[in-house]
Structure formats: C-alpha cells, structure tokens
XYZ file of N, CA and C in Angstrom:
378
model
N -48.533 -24.016 1.131
C -48.693 -23.531 2.489
C -47.485 -23.902 3.347
N -47.009 -25.154 3.195
C -45.860 -25.597 3.987
C -44.617 -24.798 3.630
N -44.467 -24.475 2.337
C -43.304 -23.689 1.913
C -43.352 -22.288 2.506
N -44.544 -21.715 2.570
C -44.688 -20.380 3.136
C -44.359 -20.388 4.631
N -44.807 -21.387 5.348
C -44.524 -21.499 6.784
C -43.030 -21.711 6.999
N -42.409 -22.537 6.171
C -40.970 -22.775 6.280
C -40.201 -21.493 6.000
N -40.588 -20.774 4.960
C -39.923 -19.512 4.624
C -40.068 -18.491 5.747
N -41.264 -18.389 6.301
C -41.501 -17.463 7.405
C -40.683 -17.857 8.630
N -40.603 -19.143 8.910
C -39.809 -19.631 10.043
C -38.339 -19.310 9.858
N -37.832 -19.489 8.652
C -36.432 -19.165 8.374
C -36.170 -17.671 8.514
N -37.107 -16.856 8.046
C -36.949 -15.411 8.170
C -36.938 -14.975 9.634
N -37.831 -15.533 10.431
C -37.875 -15.204 11.864
C -36.591 -15.657 12.551
N -36.108 -16.847 12.221
C -34.866 -17.353 12.813
C -33.688 -16.468 12.434
N -33.652 -16.013 11.190
C -32.558 -15.136 10.753
C -32.555 -13.829 11.527
N -33.732 -13.254 11.741
C -33.811 -11.998 12.493
C -33.442 -12.209 13.955
N -33.904 -13.300 14.544
C -33.598 -13.577 15.948
C -32.123 -13.847 16.183
N -31.489 -14.524 15.244
C -30.100 -14.906 15.430
C -29.143 -14.056 14.614
N -29.595 -12.943 14.091
C -28.760 -12.076 13.271
C -27.719 -11.364 14.131
N -26.782 -10.745 13.449
C -25.680 -10.082 14.124
C -26.102 -8.900 14.965
N -25.216 -8.534 15.862
C -25.509 -7.426 16.757
C -24.198 -6.854 17.284
N -24.168 -5.538 17.478
C -23.043 -4.866 18.115
C -23.495 -4.443 19.504
N -22.681 -4.740 20.503
C -23.001 -4.279 21.848
C -21.782 -3.584 22.445
N -22.045 -2.544 23.201
C -20.992 -1.763 23.858
C -21.249 -1.800 25.356
N -20.235 -2.227 26.107
C -20.335 -2.224 27.563
C -19.199 -1.395 28.128
N -19.528 -0.581 29.134
C -18.553 0.314 29.737
C -18.565 0.141 31.245
N -17.372 0.023 31.807
C -17.218 0.018 33.264
C -16.462 1.292 33.607
N -17.143 2.215 34.261
C -16.524 3.506 34.566
C -15.518 3.373 35.704
N -14.610 4.332 35.774
C -13.523 4.310 36.740
C -13.952 4.090 38.170
N -15.075 4.661 38.571
C -15.555 4.515 39.945
C -15.910 3.066 40.269
N -16.253 2.280 39.250
C -16.631 0.883 39.464
C -15.459 -0.088 39.310
N -14.251 0.439 39.192
C -13.065 -0.403 39.042
C -12.331 -0.584 40.369
N -13.031 -0.451 41.466
C -12.477 -0.644 42.805
C -11.264 0.258 43.061
N -11.330 1.480 42.526
C -10.273 2.485 42.686
C -8.919 2.001 42.187
N -8.930 1.083 41.233
C -7.692 0.586 40.637
C -7.351 1.424 39.412
N -6.079 1.756 39.270
C -5.619 2.489 38.100
C -5.461 1.503 36.943
N -5.890 1.896 35.768
C -5.759 1.000 34.615
C -4.678 1.469 33.650
N -3.911 2.497 34.078
C -2.810 3.007 33.258
C -1.739 3.583 34.160
N -0.499 3.587 33.674
C 0.615 4.136 34.450
C 0.536 5.650 34.569
N -0.042 6.302 33.570
C -0.173 7.753 33.628
C -1.558 8.154 33.151
N -2.020 9.293 33.592
C -3.340 9.773 33.208
C -4.392 9.340 34.210
N -5.559 9.966 34.091
C -6.667 9.664 34.991
C -7.538 8.572 34.387
N -7.867 7.567 35.178
C -8.714 6.468 34.735
C -10.119 6.975 34.431
N -10.623 6.651 33.252
C -11.984 7.020 32.872
C -12.882 5.789 32.873
N -12.485 4.749 32.119
C -13.335 3.567 32.006
C -12.615 2.441 31.272
N -13.216 1.272 31.332
C -12.814 0.141 30.489
C -13.986 -0.096 29.539
N -13.705 -0.138 28.228
C -14.754 -0.275 27.212
C -14.590 -1.609 26.505
N -15.700 -2.310 26.312
C -15.709 -3.585 25.613
C -16.778 -3.531 24.521
N -16.400 -3.851 23.287
C -17.333 -3.862 22.163
C -17.329 -5.256 21.552
N -18.522 -5.813 21.375
C -18.666 -7.133 20.763
C -19.511 -7.005 19.509
N -19.144 -7.764 18.480
C -19.911 -7.793 17.244
C -19.899 -9.217 16.715
N -21.004 -9.633 16.127
C -21.045 -10.959 15.532
C -22.011 -10.969 14.363
N -21.855 -11.984 13.511
C -22.705 -12.065 12.337
C -22.737 -13.460 11.750
N -23.623 -13.624 10.776
C -23.793 -14.900 10.088
C -23.299 -14.736 8.656
N -22.457 -15.667 8.224
C -21.846 -15.630 6.901
C -22.161 -16.921 6.157
N -22.271 -16.827 4.847
C -22.373 -17.993 3.983
C -20.981 -18.185 3.413
N -20.280 -19.207 3.911
C -18.848 -19.389 3.658
C -18.140 -18.126 4.141
N -17.690 -17.251 3.255
C -17.064 -15.999 3.703
C -17.857 -14.781 3.244
N -19.060 -15.001 2.742
C -19.919 -13.903 2.287
C -20.799 -13.454 3.455
N -20.712 -12.182 3.841
C -21.532 -11.716 4.965
C -23.011 -11.678 4.596
N -23.839 -12.265 5.439
C -25.289 -12.204 5.244
C -25.877 -11.151 6.175
N -25.775 -11.395 7.481
C -26.275 -10.474 8.496
C -25.193 -10.282 9.546
N -24.913 -9.038 9.885
C -23.919 -8.755 10.922
C -24.340 -7.496 11.661
N -23.648 -7.212 12.746
C -23.956 -6.002 13.506
C -23.497 -4.777 12.749
N -24.292 -3.738 12.762
C -23.964 -2.495 12.063
C -23.143 -1.607 12.987
N -21.868 -1.454 12.695
C -20.973 -0.676 13.559
C -21.218 0.828 13.459
N -21.953 1.275 12.449
C -22.258 2.701 12.350
C -23.565 3.054 13.067
N -24.342 2.036 13.450
C -25.598 2.248 14.174
C -25.754 1.110 15.185
N -25.262 1.334 16.392
C -25.242 0.305 17.428
C -26.661 -0.224 17.673
N -26.774 -1.561 17.679
C -28.061 -2.203 17.908
C -28.806 -2.543 16.627
N -28.272 -2.114 15.481
C -28.917 -2.396 14.199
C -28.203 -3.533 13.477
N -28.864 -4.055 12.459
C -28.314 -5.153 11.665
C -27.847 -4.616 10.319
N -26.665 -5.049 9.893
C -26.153 -4.712 8.570
C -26.357 -5.917 7.659
N -26.867 -5.682 6.477
C -27.111 -6.749 5.514
C -26.028 -6.703 4.439
N -25.395 -7.847 4.216
C -24.351 -8.016 3.205
C -23.156 -7.077 3.410
N -22.840 -6.748 4.671
C -21.668 -5.924 4.993
C -20.783 -6.694 5.966
N -19.503 -6.739 5.675
C -18.551 -7.422 6.545
C -18.095 -6.466 7.643
N -18.742 -6.548 8.799
C -18.394 -5.668 9.920
C -17.836 -6.431 11.114
N -17.647 -7.735 10.957
C -17.129 -8.539 12.064
C -15.625 -8.677 11.873
N -14.912 -7.567 12.087
C -13.457 -7.535 11.973
C -12.931 -6.365 12.801
N -11.651 -6.405 13.086
C -11.048 -5.379 13.942
C -11.130 -3.990 13.312
N -11.008 -3.906 11.988
C -11.049 -2.607 11.310
C -12.400 -1.912 11.487
N -13.468 -2.691 11.612
C -14.799 -2.108 11.779
C -15.150 -1.853 13.238
N -14.594 -2.644 14.156
C -14.999 -2.558 15.563
C -14.108 -1.618 16.379
N -12.824 -1.534 16.072
C -11.924 -0.661 16.834
C -12.386 0.800 16.843
N -12.891 1.347 15.722
C -13.394 2.730 15.776
C -14.589 2.912 16.712
N -15.353 1.856 16.961
C -16.477 1.944 17.901
C -15.926 2.140 19.318
N -14.843 1.439 19.645
C -14.188 1.612 20.952
C -13.683 3.050 21.080
N -13.035 3.562 20.034
C -12.502 4.930 20.062
C -13.622 5.960 20.185
N -14.733 5.740 19.501
C -15.859 6.676 19.585
C -16.464 6.688 20.985
N -16.585 5.510 21.582
C -17.109 5.432 22.950
C -16.156 6.133 23.921
N -14.852 5.973 23.717
C -13.863 6.642 24.564
C -13.996 8.155 24.445
N -14.203 8.645 23.239
C -14.368 10.087 23.035
C -15.643 10.591 23.719
N -16.726 9.817 23.654
C -17.972 10.206 24.322
C -17.785 10.317 25.831
N -16.896 9.482 26.377
C -16.646 9.485 27.818
C -15.645 10.566 28.226
N -15.097 11.294 27.267
C -14.132 12.340 27.562
C -12.703 11.845 27.663
N -12.440 10.664 27.177
C -11.093 10.112 27.216
C -10.197 10.704 26.150
N -8.918 10.784 26.447
C -7.931 11.296 25.494
C -7.172 10.162 24.808
N -7.103 8.990 25.470
C -6.365 7.845 24.930
C -7.112 6.550 25.223
N -6.919 5.586 24.330
C -7.362 4.214 24.586
C -6.086 3.381 24.669
N -5.840 2.797 25.830
C -4.624 2.018 26.056
C -4.950 0.537 26.163
N -3.944 -0.282 25.910
C -4.053 -1.733 26.077
C -5.230 -2.324 25.305
N -5.448 -1.850 24.080
C -6.539 -2.384 23.270
C -6.200 -3.815 22.853
N -7.173 -4.686 23.002
C -6.989 -6.095 22.647
C -8.225 -6.584 21.910
N -8.028 -7.583 21.044
C -9.168 -8.135 20.315
C -9.106 -9.652 20.319
N -10.269 -10.248 20.154
C -10.388 -11.703 20.084
C -11.404 -12.015 18.993
N -11.023 -12.859 18.027
C -11.875 -13.211 16.895
C -12.120 -14.709 16.907
N -13.339 -15.110 16.588
C -13.622 -16.540 16.478
C -14.687 -16.765 15.411
N -14.669 -17.970 14.859
C -15.711 -18.356 13.917
C -16.013 -19.828 14.077
N -17.274 -20.180 13.798
C -17.723 -21.553 13.961
C -18.682 -21.881 12.830
N -18.485 -23.016 12.212
C -19.376 -23.473 11.151
C -18.620 -23.797 9.881
N -19.331 -24.400 8.934
C -18.716 -24.766 7.657
C -19.390 -24.010 6.514
N -20.672 -24.220 6.319
C -21.388 -23.528 5.251
C -21.924 -22.202 5.772
N -22.755 -22.268 6.812
C -23.178 -21.059 7.505
C -22.230 -20.872 8.673
N -21.528 -19.772 8.664
C -20.464 -19.526 9.640
C -20.881 -18.386 10.563
N -20.738 -18.611 11.865
C -21.001 -17.593 12.867
C -19.653 -16.996 13.253
N -19.442 -15.732 12.946
C -18.201 -15.038 13.310
C -18.486 -14.072 14.451
N -17.505 -13.927 15.336
C -17.652 -12.942 16.411
C -16.302 -12.306 16.699
N -16.354 -11.069 17.157
C -15.143 -10.349 17.540
C -15.448 -9.551 18.808
N -14.448 -9.468 19.646
C -14.531 -8.775 20.917
C -13.314 -7.853 20.992
N -13.524 -6.541 21.132
C -12.430 -5.586 21.240
C -12.625 -4.782 22.514
N -11.564 -4.659 23.305
C -11.674 -3.888 24.545
C -10.439 -3.028 24.739
N -10.599 -1.987 25.538
C -9.487 -1.084 25.822
C -9.752 -0.253 27.049
N -8.688 0.318 27.596
C -8.767 1.169 28.781
C -8.729 2.634 28.358
N -9.673 3.405 28.840
C -9.791 4.811 28.477
C -9.237 5.675 29.610
N -8.317 6.591 29.249
C -7.732 7.504 30.233
C -7.758 8.934 29.684
N -7.657 9.890 30.627
C -7.551 11.321 30.270
C -6.133 11.768 30.460
C-alpha cells in the first residue's frame, strides 16, 4: 500500500512539475508607441518559454513545441532549435514579415534530475 501511494505521489508530482511551453505577446499598441525596429511597422514583441525535466541529459518530460500547452515525453525540446520556430510561427500568425533582434537564454539546474529552461524572444515587424 505504501509503495502504491509513493508511486502515485511521484506520478502526480511529475505531472504538476512537468515541462511546458508558453507564448506571450505584447502587441504594438501596448508598447507605449515605441518603435522596436529601424524600418517597418511594429507588430509585437513575442516571448516563448520552454522547460523540462531531464535525467542527466536524457529528456523525461518537456514542453511540446508542436502543441503549445502539452507535454512531450522523452523528447528534447528545451533548446533553441525547437523553440525558435515557435517564435516565427507566432510572428506569422500576427501578420509579421520579419522577426528582428531574436535573443535566447538557456539555463539548467540539478545534478541527477536536471531542470532545463529556455527563453527566446524577438520583435515582429511588417
């Protein structure tokens, strides 16, 4: 019985603390009428965050970059190659022609179970 409760607790903790992809957009009207590019019309600033739990360097649970808000199991999606296309897709949805000044920040914490996170943002213009 104790093993079953422990297993259930671990499963619930894994789901609660599992990876997630989030997309936040600040549209041009909310940028205090500031231009975010030397040329073109300001559309928005887009920020995408993704994080996951790894066993050493083996991905266990991470955010699914192909389905925002879902969890990917055993897929390494906490990297710039997986997250940058999410920024570009969001820019296209907003009607942007270019993503300028794209920047990323990566971090990881832990030894055996490692929490990795990445943050990618860019300015969308027409």
